[in-house]
GROMACS .gro file of C-alpha atoms in nm:
model
  253
    1MET     CA    1   5.590   6.261  -3.867
    2SER     CA    2   5.308   6.303  -4.124
    3LYS     CA    3   5.032   6.049  -4.176
    4ARG     CA    4   5.187   5.936  -4.501
    5GLU     CA    5   5.522   5.882  -4.357
    6SER     CA    6   5.386   5.708  -4.057
    7CYS     CA    7   5.192   5.461  -4.275
    8ILE     CA    8   5.508   5.392  -4.479
    9MET     CA    9   5.709   5.337  -4.166
   10VAL     CA   10   5.467   5.061  -4.036
   11ASN     CA   11   5.384   4.932  -4.384
   12LEU     CA   12   5.014   5.018  -4.366
   13SER     CA   13   4.796   5.132  -4.650
   14ARG     CA   14   4.658   5.480  -4.623
   15THR     CA   15   4.320   5.336  -4.737
   16VAL     CA   16   4.314   5.100  -4.444
   17TYR     CA   17   4.423   5.375  -4.207
   18ASP     CA   18   4.138   5.612  -4.315
   19TYR     CA   19   3.868   5.342  -4.332
   20GLN     CA   20   3.572   5.418  -4.110
   21PRO     CA   21   3.331   5.130  -4.058
   22ASP     CA   22   2.965   5.177  -4.123
   23THR     CA   23   2.836   5.106  -3.769
   24GLU     CA   24   2.474   5.139  -3.882
   25ARG     CA   25   2.508   4.884  -4.160
   26ASP     CA   26   2.438   4.577  -3.944
   27GLN     CA   27   2.152   4.744  -3.739
   28PRO     CA   28   1.865   4.603  -3.964
   29VAL     CA   29   2.009   4.259  -3.914
   30ILE     CA   30   2.036   4.306  -3.537
   31ASP     CA   31   1.686   4.426  -3.516
   32ALA     CA   32   1.544   4.141  -3.715
   33LEU     CA   33   1.740   3.873  -3.516
   34LEU     CA   34   1.638   4.031  -3.186
   35ALA     CA   35   1.281   4.034  -3.287
   36LEU     CA   36   1.276   3.664  -3.381
   37VAL     CA   37   1.476   3.554  -3.071
   38ASP     CA   38   1.223   3.745  -2.845
   39ARG     CA   39   0.936   3.561  -3.008
   40TYR     CA   40   1.110   3.224  -3.033
   41PRO     CA   41   1.367   3.211  -2.751
   42ARG     CA   42   1.412   2.823  -2.795
   43ARG     CA   43   1.504   2.828  -3.157
   44GLY     CA   44   1.873   2.832  -3.282
   45PHE     CA   45   2.041   2.988  -3.574
   46ASP     CA   46   1.949   2.690  -3.810
   47LYS     CA   47   1.584   2.782  -3.758
   48LEU     CA   48   1.614   3.158  -3.734
   49PHE     CA   49   1.807   3.213  -4.055
   50PRO     CA   50   1.543   3.042  -4.285
   51MET     CA   51   1.279   3.247  -4.109
   52LEU     CA   52   1.471   3.560  -4.193
   53ARG     CA   53   1.480   3.455  -4.562
   54ARG     CA   54   1.097   3.382  -4.548
   55GLN     CA   55   1.057   3.743  -4.430
   56GLY     CA   56   1.224   3.856  -4.753
   57HIS     CA   57   1.575   3.941  -4.619
   58LYS     CA   58   1.866   3.849  -4.848
   59TRP     CA   59   2.147   3.883  -4.603
   60ASN     CA   60   2.450   3.659  -4.648
   61HIS     CA   61   2.446   3.345  -4.429
   62LYS     CA   62   2.793   3.416  -4.290
   63ARG     CA   63   2.716   3.786  -4.212
   64VAL     CA   64   2.405   3.696  -4.027
   65TYR     CA   65   2.594   3.417  -3.819
   66ARG     CA   66   2.866   3.671  -3.736
   67ILE     CA   67   2.615   3.903  -3.590
   68TYR     CA   68   2.433   3.621  -3.427
   69CYS     CA   69   2.763   3.535  -3.245
   70ASP     CA   70   2.844   3.897  -3.170
   71LEU     CA   71   2.516   3.930  -2.992
   72LYS     CA   72   2.597   3.615  -2.801
   73LEU     CA   73   2.280   3.448  -2.925
   74ASN     CA   74   2.475   3.127  -2.974
   75ILE     CA   75   2.518   3.085  -2.594
   76ARG     CA   76   2.235   2.869  -2.447
   77ARG     CA   77   1.992   3.078  -2.241
   78LYS     CA   78   1.917   2.936  -1.902
   79GLY     CA   79   1.643   3.006  -1.668
   80LYS     CA   80   1.257   3.003  -1.698
   81ARG     CA   81   1.048   3.300  -1.793
   82ARG     CA   82   0.867   3.469  -1.509
   83LEU     CA   83   0.494   3.528  -1.551
   84PRO     CA   84   0.385   3.893  -1.587
   85ASN     CA   85   0.176   4.020  -1.314
   86ARG     CA   86  -0.182   3.922  -1.365
   87ARG     CA   87  -0.427   4.213  -1.316
   88PRO     CA   88  -0.736   4.140  -1.514
   89GLU     CA   89  -1.012   4.406  -1.547
   90PRO     CA   90  -1.324   4.347  -1.323
   91LEU     CA   91  -1.567   4.102  -1.469
   92SER     CA   92  -1.822   4.284  -1.672
   93VAL     CA   93  -2.070   4.230  -1.956
   94PRO     CA   94  -1.940   4.361  -2.301
   95ASP     CA   95  -2.151   4.598  -2.510
   96GLU     CA   96  -2.164   4.364  -2.808
   97ILE     CA   97  -2.058   4.031  -2.939
   98ASN     CA   98  -1.685   3.956  -3.005
   99GLN     CA   99  -1.567   4.213  -2.757
  100SER     CA  100  -1.466   3.951  -2.504
  101TRP     CA  101  -1.454   3.572  -2.507
  102SER     CA  102  -1.367   3.361  -2.211
  103ALA     CA  103  -1.204   3.012  -2.227
  104ASP     CA  104  -1.136   2.724  -1.978
  105PHE     CA  105  -1.046   2.346  -1.959
  106MET     CA  106  -1.236   2.067  -1.793
  107SER     CA  107  -1.150   1.705  -1.742
  108ASP     CA  108  -1.339   1.378  -1.701
  109ALA     CA  109  -1.306   1.012  -1.771
  110LEU     CA  110  -1.454   0.746  -1.991
  111TRP     CA  111  -1.627   0.437  -1.825
  112ARG     CA  112  -1.290   0.230  -1.862
  113GLY     CA  113  -1.101   0.505  -1.687
  114LYS     CA  114  -0.932   0.686  -1.967
  115ARG     CA  115  -0.912   1.052  -1.901
  116PHE     CA  116  -1.011   1.327  -2.152
  117ARG     CA  117  -1.018   1.705  -2.150
  118THR     CA  118  -1.255   1.963  -2.297
  119PHE     CA  119  -1.173   2.316  -2.407
  120ASN     CA  120  -1.470   2.548  -2.355
  121LEU     CA  121  -1.518   2.877  -2.524
  122ILE     CA  122  -1.791   3.140  -2.483
  123ASP     CA  123  -1.879   3.492  -2.581
  124ASP     CA  124  -1.919   3.703  -2.261
  125PHE     CA  125  -2.184   3.927  -2.416
  126ASN     CA  126  -2.464   3.665  -2.454
  127ARG     CA  127  -2.300   3.366  -2.291
  128GLU     CA  128  -2.314   3.189  -2.629
  129ALA     CA  129  -2.113   2.864  -2.632
  130LEU     CA  130  -1.869   2.903  -2.926
  131VAL     CA  131  -1.703   2.566  -2.916
  132ILE     CA  132  -1.634   2.268  -2.690
  133GLU     CA  133  -1.322   2.081  -2.810
  134VAL     CA  134  -1.297   1.722  -2.675
  135ASP     CA  135  -0.988   1.502  -2.681
  136VAL     CA  136  -0.744   1.317  -2.472
  137SER     CA  137  -0.469   1.590  -2.520
  138LEU     CA  138  -0.535   1.953  -2.611
  139GLY     CA  139  -0.217   2.146  -2.667
  140ALA     CA  140  -0.157   2.512  -2.769
  141GLN     CA  141  -0.161   2.440  -3.139
  142ARG     CA  142  -0.497   2.243  -3.118
  143ILE     CA  143  -0.641   2.538  -2.919
  144VAL     CA  144  -0.523   2.789  -3.186
  145ARG     CA  145  -0.683   2.591  -3.455
  146ALA     CA  146  -1.015   2.581  -3.264
  147LEU     CA  147  -0.998   2.969  -3.211
  148ASP     CA  148  -0.928   3.016  -3.584
  149ARG     CA  149  -1.216   2.792  -3.681
  150VAL     CA  150  -1.460   3.002  -3.467
  151ALA     CA  151  -1.316   3.323  -3.590
  152ALA     CA  152  -1.365   3.211  -3.955
  153GLU     CA  153  -1.739   3.222  -3.888
  154ARG     CA  154  -1.775   3.528  -3.676
  155GLY     CA  155  -1.462   3.726  -3.696
  156TYR     CA  156  -1.173   3.771  -3.438
  157HIS     CA  157  -1.244   3.907  -3.094
  158THR     CA  158  -1.081   4.184  -2.910
  159LYS     CA  159  -0.996   4.010  -2.585
  160LEU     CA  160  -0.970   3.649  -2.450
  161ARG     CA  161  -0.991   3.596  -2.077
  162VAL     CA  162  -0.805   3.273  -1.973
  163ASP     CA  163  -0.621   3.114  -1.681
  164ASN     CA  164  -0.250   3.045  -1.644
  165GLY     CA  165  -0.241   2.696  -1.781
  166PRO     CA  166   0.058   2.591  -1.999
  167GLU     CA  167  -0.139   2.605  -2.318
  168MET     CA  168  -0.243   2.967  -2.258
  169ILE     CA  169   0.101   3.096  -2.155
  170SER     CA  170   0.283   2.919  -2.439
  171VAL     CA  171   0.482   3.115  -2.695
  172HIS     CA  172   0.261   2.971  -2.971
  173MET     CA  173  -0.039   3.121  -2.809
  174ALA     CA  174   0.128   3.458  -2.760
  175ALA     CA  175   0.233   3.463  -3.130
  176TRP     CA  176  -0.123   3.381  -3.236
  177ALA     CA  177  -0.270   3.667  -3.022
  178GLU     CA  178  -0.015   3.917  -3.150
  179ASN     CA  179  -0.079   3.819  -3.517
  180HIS     CA  180  -0.455   3.876  -3.480
  181SER     CA  181  -0.449   4.172  -3.238
  182VAL     CA  182  -0.623   3.977  -2.956
  183GLU     CA  183  -0.545   4.073  -2.599
  184LEU     CA  184  -0.478   3.788  -2.365
  185GLU     CA  185  -0.621   3.871  -2.026
  186PHE     CA  186  -0.497   3.635  -1.762
  187ILE     CA  187  -0.676   3.585  -1.433
  188GLN     CA  188  -0.480   3.567  -1.112
  189PRO     CA  189  -0.365   3.214  -1.004
  190GLY     CA  190  -0.604   3.061  -0.757
  191LYS     CA  191  -0.893   3.299  -0.840
  192PRO     CA  192  -1.120   3.115  -1.091
  193MET     CA  193  -1.413   3.343  -1.031
  194GLN     CA  194  -1.225   3.618  -1.211
  195ASN     CA  195  -1.334   3.401  -1.515
  196GLY     CA  196  -1.674   3.370  -1.374
  197PHE     CA  197  -1.875   3.353  -1.698
  198VAL     CA  198  -1.703   3.046  -1.825
  199GLU     CA  199  -1.696   2.893  -1.478
  200ARG     CA  200  -2.075   2.911  -1.463
  201PHE     CA  201  -2.091   2.768  -1.813
  202ASN     CA  202  -1.864   2.477  -1.690
  203ARG     CA  203  -2.090   2.392  -1.423
  204THR     CA  204  -2.401   2.373  -1.641
  205TYR     CA  205  -2.200   2.154  -1.896
  206ARG     CA  206  -2.094   1.921  -1.636
  207GLU     CA  207  -2.446   1.886  -1.484
  208ASP     CA  208  -2.616   1.835  -1.817
  209VAL     CA  209  -2.369   1.624  -1.999
  210LEU     CA  210  -2.046   1.494  -1.813
  211ASN     CA  211  -2.233   1.392  -1.498
  212MET     CA  212  -2.542   1.275  -1.684
  213TYR     CA  213  -2.404   1.000  -1.911
  214VAL     CA  214  -2.176   0.709  -1.904
  215PHE     CA  215  -1.931   0.740  -2.202
  216ASN     CA  216  -1.744   0.447  -2.353
  217LYS     CA  217  -1.578   0.640  -2.646
  218LEU     CA  218  -1.476   0.993  -2.717
  219SER     CA  219  -1.707   0.996  -3.019
  220GLU     CA  220  -1.993   0.963  -2.782
  221VAL     CA  221  -1.880   1.266  -2.576
  222ARG     CA  222  -1.848   1.467  -2.898
  223ALA     CA  223  -2.196   1.371  -3.024
  224ILE     CA  224  -2.375   1.439  -2.703
  225THR     CA  225  -2.188   1.773  -2.666
  226GLU     CA  226  -2.279   1.886  -3.024
  227ASP     CA  227  -2.643   1.824  -2.960
  228TRP     CA  228  -2.627   1.994  -2.610
  229LEU     CA  229  -2.467   2.294  -2.768
  230ILE     CA  230  -2.747   2.353  -3.016
  231ASP     CA  231  -3.005   2.321  -2.726
  232TYR     CA  232  -2.793   2.546  -2.499
  233ASN     CA  233  -2.756   2.835  -2.757
  234GLU     CA  234  -3.093   2.814  -2.922
  235VAL     CA  235  -3.350   2.670  -2.691
  236ARG     CA  236  -3.240   2.680  -2.318
  237PRO     CA  237  -3.357   3.002  -2.145
  238HIS     CA  238  -3.080   3.191  -1.956
  239GLU     CA  239  -3.187   3.377  -1.645
  240SER     CA  240  -2.915   3.625  -1.681
  241LEU     CA  241  -3.042   3.705  -2.031
  242GLY     CA  242  -3.394   3.765  -1.931
  243ASN     CA  243  -3.501   3.397  -1.978
  244ILE     CA  244  -3.419   3.381  -2.345
  245PRO     CA  245  -3.145   3.181  -2.531
  246PRO     CA  246  -2.815   3.338  -2.622
  247ILE     CA  247  -2.880   3.338  -3.000
  248GLU     CA  248  -3.214   3.516  -2.954
  249TYR     CA  249  -3.061   3.760  -2.712
  250ALA     CA  250  -2.789   3.854  -2.952
  251MET     CA  251  -3.031   3.900  -3.242
  252SER     CA  252  -3.243   4.139  -3.026
  253HIS     CA  253  -2.937   4.346  -2.933
   0.00000   0.00000   0.00000
């Protein structure tokens, strides 16, 4: 039978029979959805769809949800992410400022026993202390704000060497690094000397401040730390820099 006769026999429209779906039509939606899910694996459709709209996409809600379900993104994803292999480059002094920063956390306690933490950040080139953030809790968002505050004054760096703490391996930190083209270089677990510049700085800070004073309030820790940072960067001679302070070393190079 001819195609026309066959369609009449089964009561099917010739238009429907000849229809060829556009298989590439949904590809931009698929690409945009997968990019968001890869960056924010914990977020569901109710969070992802507004993010697509904020990116300027005007796709229909029902269409996006159909594709979301077709990709089986509506099924809860189980399991934890495995950490990538940590193979940091050998510790070396950069050629200029802002090429490489190092960061680490420390902990101590007030006189009444309340624990607090510090986030220490230095420039590997001249060992300049860029910031010491002090608080009871220092999450990833707080760390990102501190990094942005430093970068507002001196520009964003190329590489940040850190350990494998939860703040540093968080999705929030990864997104920040990607947005500002900063390479996160993770040291291997159990090998703190791969981050030797900031480890040496930590020892000096503990000896000069944390072990030297009895603190009753966090405000006291912050005040003493701010004064110490000025002395460390502008007055205290550093043997590794030829016995001159970090600020003076940077100006002479």
